[in-house]
PDB file of C-alpha atoms in Angstrom:
ATOM      1  CA  LEU A   1      58.495 230.609  22.812  1.00 50.00           C
ATOM      2  CA  ASP A   2      59.760 227.081  22.269  1.00 52.00           C
ATOM      3  CA  GLY A   3      62.427 227.188  19.557  1.00 55.00           C
ATOM      4  CA  GLY A   4      60.836 230.301  18.076  1.00 64.00           C
ATOM      5  CA  VAL A   5      57.368 228.698  18.063  1.00 66.00           C
ATOM      6  CA  ASP A   6      54.413 229.647  20.257  1.00 68.00           C
ATOM      7  CA  PRO A   7      53.038 226.340  21.671  1.00 70.00           C
ATOM      8  CA  ALA A   8      49.671 227.922  22.461  1.00 70.00           C
ATOM      9  CA  SER A   9      49.055 229.136  18.882  1.00 71.00           C
ATOM     10  CA  GLY A  10      49.952 225.700  17.548  1.00 70.00           C
ATOM     11  CA  LYS A  11      46.882 224.299  19.297  1.00 84.00           C
ATOM     12  CA  ARG A  12      44.534 226.213  16.999  1.00 90.00           C
ATOM     13  CA  ARG A  13      42.405 224.052  14.736  1.00 94.00           C
ATOM     14  CA  VAL A  14      43.446 223.805  11.111  1.00 95.00           C
ATOM     15  CA  GLU A  15      40.052 225.164  10.019  1.00 95.00           C
ATOM     16  CA  ALA A  16      40.439 228.375  12.046  1.00 95.00           C
ATOM     17  CA  CYS A  17      43.929 228.973  10.658  1.00 95.00           C
ATOM     18  CA  LEU A  18      42.709 228.203   7.153  1.00 95.00           C
ATOM     19  CA  ASP A  19      39.959 230.809   7.448  1.00 95.00           C
ATOM     20  CA  ASP A  20      42.532 233.440   8.443  1.00 94.00           C
ATOM     21  CA  TRP A  21      44.792 232.489   5.546  1.00 94.00           C
ATOM     22  CA  LEU A  22      41.972 232.566   2.982  1.00 94.00           C
ATOM     23  CA  ALA A  23      40.964 236.045   4.117  1.00 93.00           C
ATOM     24  CA  ILE A  24      44.517 237.256   3.478  1.00 92.00           C
ATOM     25  CA  ARG A  25      44.841 235.456   0.157  1.00 90.00           C
ATOM     26  CA  ALA A  26      41.631 236.996  -1.164  1.00 86.00           C
ATOM     27  CA  ASP A  27      43.408 240.369  -1.335  1.00 86.00           C
ATOM     28  CA  THR A  28      46.922 239.252  -2.267  1.00 86.00           C
ATOM     29  CA  VAL A  29      46.675 236.729  -5.126  1.00 84.00           C
ATOM     30  CA  ALA A  30      45.061 236.532  -8.556  1.00 78.00           C
ATOM     31  CA  LYS A  31      41.351 235.745  -8.710  1.00 77.00           C
ATOM     32  CA  LYS A  32      41.906 232.318 -10.262  1.00 77.00           C
ATOM     33  CA  THR A  33      44.423 231.423  -7.557  1.00 82.00           C
ATOM     34  CA  ALA A  34      41.950 232.555  -4.892  1.00 83.00           C
ATOM     35  CA  VAL A  35      39.297 230.271  -6.418  1.00 83.00           C
ATOM     36  CA  VAL A  36      41.707 227.311  -6.212  1.00 83.00           C
ATOM     37  CA  ASP A  37      42.554 228.250  -2.621  1.00 88.00           C
ATOM     38  CA  ARG A  38      38.900 228.317  -1.610  1.00 89.00           C
ATOM     39  CA  ALA A  39      38.509 224.781  -2.902  1.00 89.00           C
ATOM     40  CA  LEU A  40      41.044 223.751  -0.250  1.00 92.00           C
ATOM     41  CA  LYS A  41      38.487 223.908   2.534  1.00 91.00           C
ATOM     42  CA  ARG A  42      35.857 222.074   0.501  1.00 92.00           C
ATOM     43  CA  LEU A  43      38.196 219.214  -0.401  1.00 94.00           C
ATOM     44  CA  THR A  44      39.891 218.827   2.976  1.00 95.00           C
ATOM     45  CA  PRO A  45      38.270 216.154   5.223  1.00 95.00           C
ATOM     46  CA  ILE A  46      36.655 217.130   8.528  1.00 96.00           C
ATOM     47  CA  TRP A  47      39.071 215.077  10.634  1.00 96.00           C
ATOM     48  CA  PHE A  48      41.973 217.046   9.167  1.00 96.00           C
ATOM     49  CA  LEU A  49      40.297 220.418   9.677  1.00 96.00           C
ATOM     50  CA  ASN A  50      39.542 219.587  13.319  1.00 95.00           C
ATOM     51  CA  MET A  51      43.137 218.723  14.208  1.00 95.00           C
ATOM     52  CA  GLY A  52      45.427 221.144  15.990  1.00 93.00           C
ATOM     53  CA  VAL A  53      47.585 222.775  13.343  1.00 92.00           C
ATOM     54  CA  ARG A  54      50.879 221.773  14.997  1.00 89.00           C
ATOM     55  CA  HIS A  55      49.831 218.109  15.040  1.00 91.00           C
ATOM     56  CA  ILE A  56      49.686 217.878  11.241  1.00 94.00           C
ATOM     57  CA  GLY A  57      52.615 215.926   9.882  1.00 93.00           C
ATOM     58  CA  GLU A  58      53.788 214.149   6.774  1.00 93.00           C
ATOM     59  CA  ARG A  59      51.538 211.141   7.452  1.00 94.00           C
ATOM     60  CA  GLU A  60      48.338 213.188   7.674  1.00 95.00           C
ATOM     61  CA  VAL A  61      49.127 215.180   4.518  1.00 95.00           C
ATOM     62  CA  ALA A  62      50.000 212.046   2.536  1.00 94.00           C
ATOM     63  CA  ARG A  63      46.770 210.397   3.678  1.00 94.00           C
ATOM     64  CA  VAL A  64      44.666 213.321   2.448  1.00 95.00           C
ATOM     65  CA  LEU A  65      46.397 213.403  -0.940  1.00 94.00           C
ATOM     66  CA  GLU A  66      46.016 209.655  -1.433  1.00 92.00           C
ATOM     67  CA  ASP A  67      42.350 209.768  -0.420  1.00 93.00           C
ATOM     68  CA  LEU A  68      41.594 212.542  -2.905  1.00 92.00           C
ATOM     69  CA  LEU A  69      43.178 210.559  -5.721  1.00 88.00           C
ATOM     70  CA  ARG A  70      41.311 207.434  -4.635  1.00 88.00           C
ATOM     71  CA  GLN A  71      38.019 209.364  -4.676  1.00 89.00           C
ATOM     72  CA  GLY A  72      38.520 210.190  -8.343  1.00 84.00           C
ATOM     73  CA  LEU A  73      40.097 213.644  -8.275  1.00 85.00           C
ATOM     74  CA  ALA A  74      42.348 214.068 -11.306  1.00 83.00           C
ATOM     75  CA  GLU A  75      46.093 213.859 -10.751  1.00 84.00           C
ATOM     76  CA  GLY A  76      46.546 217.452 -11.909  1.00 84.00           C
ATOM     77  CA  SER A  77      43.872 218.631  -9.464  1.00 87.00           C
ATOM     78  CA  VAL A  78      45.582 216.762  -6.611  1.00 90.00           C
ATOM     79  CA  LYS A  79      48.835 218.527  -7.507  1.00 90.00           C
ATOM     80  CA  ARG A  80      47.083 221.909  -7.429  1.00 89.00           C
ATOM     81  CA  TYR A  81      45.493 220.998  -4.093  1.00 92.00           C
ATOM     82  CA  ARG A  82      48.921 220.081  -2.732  1.00 94.00           C
ATOM     83  CA  ALA A  83      50.359 223.405  -3.962  1.00 92.00           C
ATOM     84  CA  SER A  84      47.622 225.354  -2.176  1.00 93.00           C
ATOM     85  CA  LEU A  85      48.024 223.271   0.967  1.00 95.00           C
ATOM     86  CA  SER A  86      51.766 223.924   0.894  1.00 95.00           C
ATOM     87  CA  SER A  87      51.150 227.666   0.590  1.00 94.00           C
ATOM     88  CA  PHE A  88      48.832 227.509   3.589  1.00 95.00           C
ATOM     89  CA  PHE A  89      51.290 225.614   5.788  1.00 95.00           C
ATOM     90  CA  GLY A  90      54.104 227.871   4.591  1.00 94.00           C
ATOM     91  CA  TRP A  91      52.081 230.756   5.995  1.00 94.00           C
ATOM     92  CA  CYS A  92      51.631 228.801   9.249  1.00 92.00           C
ATOM     93  CA  VAL A  93      55.414 228.482   9.524  1.00 91.00           C
ATOM     94  CA  ARG A  94      55.785 232.251   9.069  1.00 91.00           C
ATOM     95  CA  GLU A  95      53.146 232.762  11.776  1.00 89.00           C
ATOM     96  CA  LYS A  96      55.260 230.605  14.138  1.00 88.00           C
ATOM     97  CA  TYR A  97      52.682 227.836  14.542  1.00 88.00           C
ATOM     98  CA  PHE A  98      55.461 225.293  13.871  1.00 87.00           C
ATOM     99  CA  LEU A  99      58.897 225.135  12.269  1.00 88.00           C
ATOM    100  CA  VAL A 100      58.587 222.810   9.258  1.00 91.00           C
ATOM    101  CA  ASN A 101      56.030 222.793   6.455  1.00 94.00           C
ATOM    102  CA  PRO A 102      54.692 219.191   6.501  1.00 94.00           C
ATOM    103  CA  VAL A 103      53.663 219.352   2.835  1.00 94.00           C
ATOM    104  CA  SER A 104      57.288 219.863   1.798  1.00 91.00           C
ATOM    105  CA  LEU A 105      58.010 216.359   3.106  1.00 88.00           C
ATOM    106  CA  THR A 106      55.459 214.748   0.775  1.00 90.00           C
ATOM    107  CA  ARG A 107      55.017 214.193  -2.940  1.00 87.00           C
ATOM    108  CA  ALA A 108      51.748 214.217  -4.852  1.00 82.00           C
ATOM    109  CA  PRO A 109      50.701 210.599  -5.500  1.00 81.00           C
ATOM    110  CA  ARG A 110      50.606 209.455  -9.110  1.00 77.00           C
ATOM    111  CA  SER A 111      47.451 208.124 -10.684  1.00 62.00           C
ATOM    112  CA  SER A 112      47.425 204.669 -12.259  1.00 57.00           C
ATOM    113  CA  ASP A 113      45.019 205.964 -14.934  1.00 53.00           C
ATOM    114  CA  GLU A 114      46.367 206.610 -18.395  1.00 50.00           C
ATOM    115  CA  PRO A 115      47.082 210.343 -18.869  1.00 52.00           C
ATOM    116  CA  THR A 116      44.996 212.306 -21.334  1.00 57.00           C
ATOM    117  CA  GLU A 117      47.069 212.492 -24.481  1.00 71.00           C
ATOM    118  CA  MET A 118      47.127 215.429 -26.864  1.00 80.00           C
ATOM    119  CA  LEU A 119      45.190 214.665 -30.028  1.00 86.00           C
ATOM    120  CA  PRO A 120      45.740 217.443 -32.566  1.00 89.00           C
ATOM    121  CA  PHE A 121      43.957 217.617 -35.894  1.00 92.00           C
ATOM    122  CA  ALA A 122      45.905 217.242 -39.094  1.00 90.00           C
ATOM    123  CA  GLU A 123      45.264 220.182 -41.420  1.00 92.00           C
ATOM    124  CA  GLU A 124      42.929 218.138 -43.631  1.00 93.00           C
ATOM    125  CA  GLU A 125      41.034 216.859 -40.580  1.00 94.00           C
ATOM    126  CA  LEU A 126      40.629 220.398 -39.271  1.00 96.00           C
ATOM    127  CA  GLU A 127      39.016 221.461 -42.543  1.00 97.00           C
ATOM    128  CA  VAL A 128      36.644 218.486 -42.412  1.00 97.00           C
ATOM    129  CA  VAL A 129      35.405 219.257 -38.890  1.00 98.00           C
ATOM    130  CA  TRP A 130      35.205 222.969 -39.727  1.00 98.00           C
ATOM    131  CA  GLU A 131      32.708 222.096 -42.451  1.00 98.00           C
ATOM    132  CA  ARG A 132      30.676 220.057 -39.951  1.00 98.00           C
ATOM    133  CA  TRP A 133      30.684 222.911 -37.470  1.00 98.00           C
ATOM    134  CA  ALA A 134      29.866 225.483 -40.153  1.00 98.00           C
ATOM    135  CA  ALA A 135      26.738 223.524 -41.028  1.00 98.00           C
ATOM    136  CA  ARG A 136      25.543 224.240 -37.489  1.00 98.00           C
ATOM    137  CA  ASN A 137      26.933 227.724 -36.853  1.00 98.00           C
ATOM    138  CA  ARG A 138      29.343 229.408 -39.256  1.00 98.00           C
ATOM    139  CA  ARG A 139      30.586 232.047 -36.832  1.00 98.00           C
ATOM    140  CA  LEU A 140      31.472 229.580 -34.072  1.00 98.00           C
ATOM    141  CA  ALA A 141      33.022 227.261 -36.650  1.00 98.00           C
ATOM    142  CA  ASP A 142      35.252 230.120 -37.800  1.00 98.00           C
ATOM    143  CA  ILE A 143      36.308 230.849 -34.228  1.00 98.00           C
ATOM    144  CA  MET A 144      37.238 227.182 -33.715  1.00 98.00           C
ATOM    145  CA  LEU A 145      39.291 227.315 -36.910  1.00 98.00           C
ATOM    146  CA  LEU A 146      40.982 230.474 -35.622  1.00 98.00           C
ATOM    147  CA  LEU A 147      41.942 228.625 -32.433  1.00 98.00           C
ATOM    148  CA  GLY A 148      43.341 225.808 -34.550  1.00 97.00           C
ATOM    149  CA  TRP A 149      45.629 228.209 -36.419  1.00 97.00           C
ATOM    150  CA  THR A 150      46.649 230.486 -33.522  1.00 97.00           C
ATOM    151  CA  GLY A 151      46.909 228.146 -30.531  1.00 95.00           C
ATOM    152  CA  LEU A 152      45.040 230.529 -28.226  1.00 96.00           C
ATOM    153  CA  ARG A 153      43.921 229.134 -24.898  1.00 94.00           C
ATOM    154  CA  TRP A 154      40.153 229.207 -24.451  1.00 95.00           C
ATOM    155  CA  ALA A 155      40.360 231.910 -21.770  1.00 93.00           C
ATOM    156  CA  GLU A 156      42.608 234.010 -24.041  1.00 95.00           C
ATOM    157  CA  ALA A 157      40.158 233.717 -26.945  1.00 97.00           C
ATOM    158  CA  ARG A 158      37.425 235.001 -24.621  1.00 96.00           C
ATOM    159  CA  ALA A 159      39.524 238.084 -23.784  1.00 95.00           C
ATOM    160  CA  VAL A 160      41.114 239.134 -27.097  1.00 97.00           C
ATOM    161  CA  ARG A 161      39.810 242.451 -28.422  1.00 97.00           C
ATOM    162  CA  VAL A 162      39.496 243.958 -31.851  1.00 98.00           C
ATOM    163  CA  GLY A 163      42.256 246.409 -30.957  1.00 97.00           C
ATOM    164  CA  ASP A 164      44.600 243.471 -30.361  1.00 97.00           C
ATOM    165  CA  VAL A 165      44.593 242.671 -34.086  1.00 97.00           C
ATOM    166  CA  MET A 166      47.866 243.800 -35.692  1.00 95.00           C
ATOM    167  CA  LYS A 167      48.168 244.449 -39.431  1.00 92.00           C
ATOM    168  CA  VAL A 168      51.703 245.803 -39.712  1.00 88.00           C
ATOM    169  CA  PRO A 169      54.450 244.836 -40.045  1.00 90.00           C
ATOM    170  CA  THR A 170      52.812 241.394 -40.201  1.00 93.00           C
ATOM    171  CA  PRO A 171      49.292 240.203 -39.356  1.00 96.00           C
ATOM    172  CA  GLY A 172      48.966 238.943 -35.799  1.00 97.00           C
ATOM    173  CA  LEU A 173      47.163 239.011 -32.479  1.00 97.00           C
ATOM    174  CA  VAL A 174      48.623 240.609 -29.357  1.00 96.00           C
ATOM    175  CA  ILE A 175      47.715 238.312 -26.461  1.00 95.00           C
ATOM    176  CA  CYS A 176      47.973 240.150 -23.163  1.00 93.00           C
ATOM    177  CA  ARG A 177      44.937 239.128 -21.111  1.00 92.00           C
ATOM    178  CA  SER A 178      42.829 236.130 -20.190  1.00 90.00           C
ATOM    179  CA  ASN A 179      39.212 235.711 -19.124  1.00 89.00           C
ATOM    180  CA  PRO A 180      38.571 232.290 -17.546  1.00 87.00           C
ATOM    181  CA  GLU A 181      34.895 231.510 -17.122  1.00 85.00           C
ATOM    182  CA  GLY A 182      33.737 232.176 -13.580  1.00 78.00           C
ATOM    183  CA  VAL A 183      36.921 234.029 -12.666  1.00 76.00           C
ATOM    184  CA  GLY A 184      37.025 237.294 -14.584  1.00 77.00           C
ATOM    185  CA  LEU A 185      39.618 239.246 -16.522  1.00 80.00           C
ATOM    186  CA  LYS A 186      43.249 238.638 -15.588  1.00 79.00           C
ATOM    187  CA  SER A 187      46.711 238.587 -17.068  1.00 77.00           C
ATOM    188  CA  THR A 188      47.878 235.723 -19.251  1.00 76.00           C
ATOM    189  CA  LYS A 189      49.162 232.503 -17.714  1.00 70.00           C
ATOM    190  CA  ARG A 190      52.797 233.654 -17.591  1.00 66.00           C
ATOM    191  CA  ARG A 191      51.901 237.324 -17.048  1.00 71.00           C
ATOM    192  CA  ARG A 192      53.559 238.175 -20.350  1.00 81.00           C
ATOM    193  CA  SER A 193      52.111 239.445 -23.593  1.00 89.00           C
ATOM    194  CA  ARG A 194      52.988 237.737 -26.870  1.00 93.00           C
ATOM    195  CA  LEU A 195      52.374 238.183 -30.580  1.00 95.00           C
ATOM    196  CA  VAL A 196      50.707 235.289 -32.403  1.00 96.00           C
ATOM    197  CA  PRO A 197      50.811 235.312 -36.228  1.00 96.00           C
ATOM    198  CA  LEU A 198      47.701 235.170 -38.366  1.00 97.00           C
ATOM    199  CA  ALA A 199      48.058 232.817 -41.337  1.00 96.00           C
ATOM    200  CA  ASP A 200      46.298 233.608 -44.600  1.00 96.00           C
ATOM    201  CA  ARG A 201      43.729 230.897 -43.873  1.00 96.00           C
ATOM    202  CA  VAL A 202      42.214 232.926 -41.015  1.00 97.00           C
ATOM    203  CA  LEU A 203      42.780 236.526 -42.141  1.00 96.00           C
ATOM    204  CA  ASP A 204      39.298 236.826 -43.635  1.00 97.00           C
ATOM    205  CA  ILE A 205      37.819 235.232 -40.519  1.00 98.00           C
ATOM    206  CA  VAL A 206      39.454 237.855 -38.290  1.00 98.00           C
ATOM    207  CA  ALA A 207      38.262 240.615 -40.614  1.00 97.00           C
ATOM    208  CA  GLU A 208      34.697 239.318 -40.395  1.00 97.00           C
ATOM    209  CA  LEU A 209      34.868 238.957 -36.606  1.00 98.00           C
ATOM    210  CA  SER A 210      36.112 242.568 -36.378  1.00 97.00           C
ATOM    211  CA  LYS A 211      33.437 244.013 -38.653  1.00 96.00           C
ATOM    212  CA  ASP A 212      31.406 246.906 -37.205  1.00 95.00           C
ATOM    213  CA  LYS A 213      33.154 246.647 -33.826  1.00 97.00           C
ATOM    214  CA  ALA A 214      35.114 249.179 -31.796  1.00 97.00           C
ATOM    215  CA  ALA A 215      38.716 248.563 -30.795  1.00 96.00           C
ATOM    216  CA  THR A 216      37.662 247.773 -27.233  1.00 96.00           C
ATOM    217  CA  ASP A 217      35.042 245.205 -28.264  1.00 97.00           C
ATOM    218  CA  LEU A 218      35.658 241.482 -27.925  1.00 97.00           C
ATOM    219  CA  LEU A 219      36.864 239.886 -31.139  1.00 98.00           C
ATOM    220  CA  CYS A 220      35.432 236.394 -30.612  1.00 98.00           C
ATOM    221  CA  THR A 221      31.726 236.646 -29.898  1.00 97.00           C
ATOM    222  CA  THR A 222      28.548 234.780 -30.789  1.00 97.00           C
ATOM    223  CA  ASP A 223      26.127 235.819 -33.535  1.00 95.00           C
ATOM    224  CA  THR A 224      24.393 238.070 -30.989  1.00 94.00           C
ATOM    225  CA  GLY A 225      27.639 239.688 -29.858  1.00 94.00           C
ATOM    226  CA  SER A 226      27.773 237.830 -26.547  1.00 95.00           C
ATOM    227  CA  PRO A 227      30.972 236.472 -24.974  1.00 96.00           C
ATOM    228  CA  LEU A 228      31.849 232.849 -25.602  1.00 96.00           C
ATOM    229  CA  HIS A 229      30.823 230.202 -23.093  1.00 96.00           C
ATOM    230  CA  ARG A 230      32.241 226.731 -23.450  1.00 95.00           C
ATOM    231  CA  SER A 231      29.048 224.824 -22.636  1.00 95.00           C
ATOM    232  CA  ALA A 232      26.979 226.824 -25.138  1.00 96.00           C
ATOM    233  CA  VAL A 233      29.590 226.476 -27.883  1.00 97.00           C
ATOM    234  CA  VAL A 234      29.908 222.724 -27.342  1.00 97.00           C
ATOM    235  CA  ARG A 235      26.130 222.340 -27.414  1.00 97.00           C
ATOM    236  CA  THR A 236      25.622 224.489 -30.514  1.00 98.00           C
ATOM    237  CA  LEU A 237      28.325 222.692 -32.499  1.00 98.00           C
ATOM    238  CA  ALA A 238      27.176 219.239 -31.300  1.00 97.00           C
ATOM    239  CA  TRP A 239      30.764 218.693 -30.219  1.00 97.00           C
ATOM    240  CA  GLU A 240      30.459 215.045 -29.222  1.00 95.00           C
ATOM    241  CA  ALA A 241      29.177 214.149 -32.680  1.00 97.00           C
ATOM    242  CA  THR A 242      31.360 216.451 -34.780  1.00 97.00           C
ATOM    243  CA  ALA A 243      34.771 216.861 -33.122  1.00 96.00           C
ATOM    244  CA  ALA A 244      36.132 213.350 -33.748  1.00 94.00           C
ATOM    245  CA  GLY A 245      36.986 212.741 -30.104  1.00 93.00           C
ATOM    246  CA  ARG A 246      38.974 215.941 -29.614  1.00 94.00           C
ATOM    247  CA  ARG A 247      38.728 218.549 -26.878  1.00 94.00           C
ATOM    248  CA  ILE A 248      38.656 222.290 -27.485  1.00 96.00           C
ATOM    249  CA  HIS A 249      42.168 222.408 -25.990  1.00 94.00           C
ATOM    250  CA  ASP A 250      43.349 220.068 -28.770  1.00 94.00           C
ATOM    251  CA  LEU A 251      42.945 223.030 -31.139  1.00 96.00           C
ATOM    252  CA  ARG A 252      45.898 224.595 -29.330  1.00 94.00           C
ATOM    253  CA  HIS A 253      47.891 221.423 -29.938  1.00 92.00           C
ATOM    254  CA  THR A 254      46.743 221.544 -33.557  1.00 93.00           C
ATOM    255  CA  ALA A 255      48.264 224.984 -34.065  1.00 94.00           C
ATOM    256  CA  ALA A 256      51.595 223.795 -32.685  1.00 91.00           C
ATOM    257  CA  GLY A 257      51.501 220.835 -35.047  1.00 89.00           C
ATOM    258  CA  LEU A 258      50.684 223.001 -38.066  1.00 91.00           C
ATOM    259  CA  TRP A 259      53.550 225.370 -37.299  1.00 92.00           C
ATOM    260  CA  LEU A 260      56.133 222.658 -36.687  1.00 87.00           C
ATOM    261  CA  ALA A 261      55.036 220.682 -39.750  1.00 85.00           C
ATOM    262  CA  ARG A 262      55.808 223.774 -41.836  1.00 86.00           C
ATOM    263  CA  GLY A 263      59.301 223.994 -40.412  1.00 85.00           C
ATOM    264  CA  VAL A 264      58.830 226.783 -37.868  1.00 90.00           C
ATOM    265  CA  ASP A 265      61.669 226.699 -35.343  1.00 88.00           C
ATOM    266  CA  PRO A 266      60.661 225.185 -31.951  1.00 88.00           C
ATOM    267  CA  GLY A 267      61.918 228.305 -30.173  1.00 90.00           C
ATOM    268  CA  THR A 268      59.564 230.429 -32.234  1.00 93.00           C
ATOM    269  CA  VAL A 269      56.687 228.036 -31.563  1.00 91.00           C
ATOM    270  CA  GLN A 270      57.500 228.325 -27.846  1.00 92.00           C
ATOM    271  CA  ALA A 271      57.149 232.117 -28.060  1.00 93.00           C
ATOM    272  CA  TRP A 272      53.916 231.952 -30.074  1.00 94.00           C
ATOM    273  CA  LEU A 273      52.331 229.504 -27.636  1.00 92.00           C
ATOM    274  CA  GLY A 274      53.556 231.383 -24.556  1.00 89.00           C
ATOM    275  CA  HIS A 275      55.375 228.401 -23.059  1.00 85.00           C
ATOM    276  CA  GLU A 276      57.725 229.202 -20.202  1.00 81.00           C
ATOM    277  CA  SER A 277      59.976 226.234 -20.964  1.00 81.00           C
ATOM    278  CA  ILE A 278      61.157 224.815 -24.287  1.00 80.00           C
ATOM    279  CA  ALA A 279      60.655 221.378 -22.713  1.00 79.00           C
ATOM    280  CA  THR A 280      56.905 221.920 -22.942  1.00 77.00           C
ATOM    281  CA  THR A 281      57.167 222.759 -26.638  1.00 80.00           C
ATOM    282  CA  ASN A 282      59.394 219.753 -27.255  1.00 76.00           C
ATOM    283  CA  ARG A 283      56.466 217.474 -26.391  1.00 77.00           C
ATOM    284  CA  TYR A 284      55.089 218.315 -29.806  1.00 75.00           C
ATOM    285  CA  LEU A 285      58.327 217.258 -31.451  1.00 70.00           C
ATOM    286  CA  HIS A 286      58.077 213.878 -29.749  1.00 66.00           C
ATOM    287  CA  TYR A 287      54.523 213.568 -30.999  1.00 63.00           C
ATOM    288  CA  LEU A 288      55.072 214.786 -34.571  1.00 64.00           C
ATOM    289  CA  GLY A 289      58.612 213.562 -35.094  1.00 59.00           C
ATOM    290  CA  THR A 290      61.478 215.688 -36.367  1.00 54.00           C
ATOM    291  CA  GLY A 291      62.998 216.131 -39.788  1.00 56.00           C
ATOM    292  CA  ALA A 292      65.657 213.616 -38.788  1.00 56.00           C
ATOM    293  CA  HIS A 293      62.969 211.073 -37.920  1.00 62.00           C
ATOM    294  CA  ARG A 294      61.243 211.590 -41.250  1.00 64.00           C
ATOM    295  CA  ALA A 295      64.532 211.348 -43.143  1.00 66.00           C
ATOM    296  CA  GLY A 296      65.357 208.169 -41.286  1.00 69.00           C
ATOM    297  CA  LEU A 297      61.993 206.658 -42.168  1.00 73.00           C
ATOM    298  CA  GLU A 298      62.500 207.561 -45.821  1.00 78.00           C
ATOM    299  CA  ARG A 299      65.790 205.686 -45.762  1.00 78.00           C
ATOM    300  CA  LEU A 300      64.126 202.672 -44.208  1.00 82.00           C
ATOM    301  CA  ASN A 301      61.483 202.689 -46.918  1.00 86.00           C
ATOM    302  CA  ALA A 302      63.914 203.264 -49.797  1.00 84.00           C
ATOM    303  CA  PRO A 303      64.679 200.291 -52.092  1.00 84.00           C
ATOM    304  CA  ARG A 304      67.649 198.331 -50.855  1.00 76.00           C
ATOM    305  CA  GLY A 305      70.693 198.764 -53.075  1.00 63.00           C
ATOM    306  CA  ASN A 306      73.970 196.946 -53.257  1.00 51.00           C
ATOM    307  CA  ALA A 307      75.682 199.776 -51.407  1.00 47.00           C
ATOM    308  CA  GLY A 308      72.787 200.493 -49.066  1.00 47.00           C
ATOM    309  CA  ALA A 309      73.154 200.941 -45.351  1.00 45.00           C
ATOM    310  CA  MET A 310      71.735 197.471 -44.839  1.00 44.00           C
ATOM    311  CA  GLY A 311      74.100 195.877 -47.315  1.00 46.00           C
ATOM    312  CA  THR A 312      76.551 193.255 -46.090  1.00 44.00           C
ATOM    313  CA  SER A 313      80.215 193.012 -46.887  1.00 43.00           C
ATOM    314  CA  GLU A 314      82.467 190.046 -47.180  1.00 46.00           C
ATOM    315  CA  THR A 315      83.881 190.900 -43.775  1.00 43.00           C
ATOM    316  CA  ASP A 316      80.388 190.807 -42.226  1.00 45.00           C
ATOM    317  CA  THR A 317      79.830 187.232 -43.359  1.00 44.00           C
ATOM    318  CA  GLN A 318      83.080 185.840 -42.087  1.00 46.00           C
TER     319      GLN A 318
END
């Protein structure tokens, strides 16, 4: 061994090592993570896969990341690719192929494109689009309204069951599982359950969705009782024509806005949304403004009086 590293094993091609790693990961990580890992081989260029694993350095990794961004892969996807690549090379270090993870020496490149901004509905806007959706399919329209008042992620809405509906001490939904399309049932994003309140506006909707169902049945289903599928829902509701430029995920942002606008504490909103960090929740405060911002604007718009904050004194004019 040379410094604890086997020189012979370091000559193995990246592709062969990657195949070994993927086989291990298939049995040791969540299904969604395994899907992301499998994309690693598809996205990695042939020249990189054919190199000896010990010959991969910071330059080669940076080149791959920059090329992916240049080819149109979203910045978030490049970051996920980098995370998977780092996990792979971390495993290579543990297998004594080399001593230093080359991905740790790089940073994911930033896109020059404008980031996708959150675009929540105001409460009145949500009611307007609900009416448009209801004209096409009342049940799906009700489910979209439920998302707008509960902030459920799409995969969580696909997994919530009738038995997750709580009536006492207060109405709510227990969110403890997720069902991403193409992945299958799994735990929630942070692997923690949470209780999301049900406002009066959606209580009747939840009651109707629960009607004639067993506790183990899915709560949010189509008219035929089938699970939700994004493409079918978007098509049925004519989303491009009816949703005023929003995404389904903007319904989650809408719920946060509705709660904060009614004075719910940001820490409580963090718990209801299932955010790991309060910094994530604070993005909504920046978007909506705080009570102090609104009070400040009211002062700016108030008629100017002799003793107003903008008034001048004799000292000021000297």
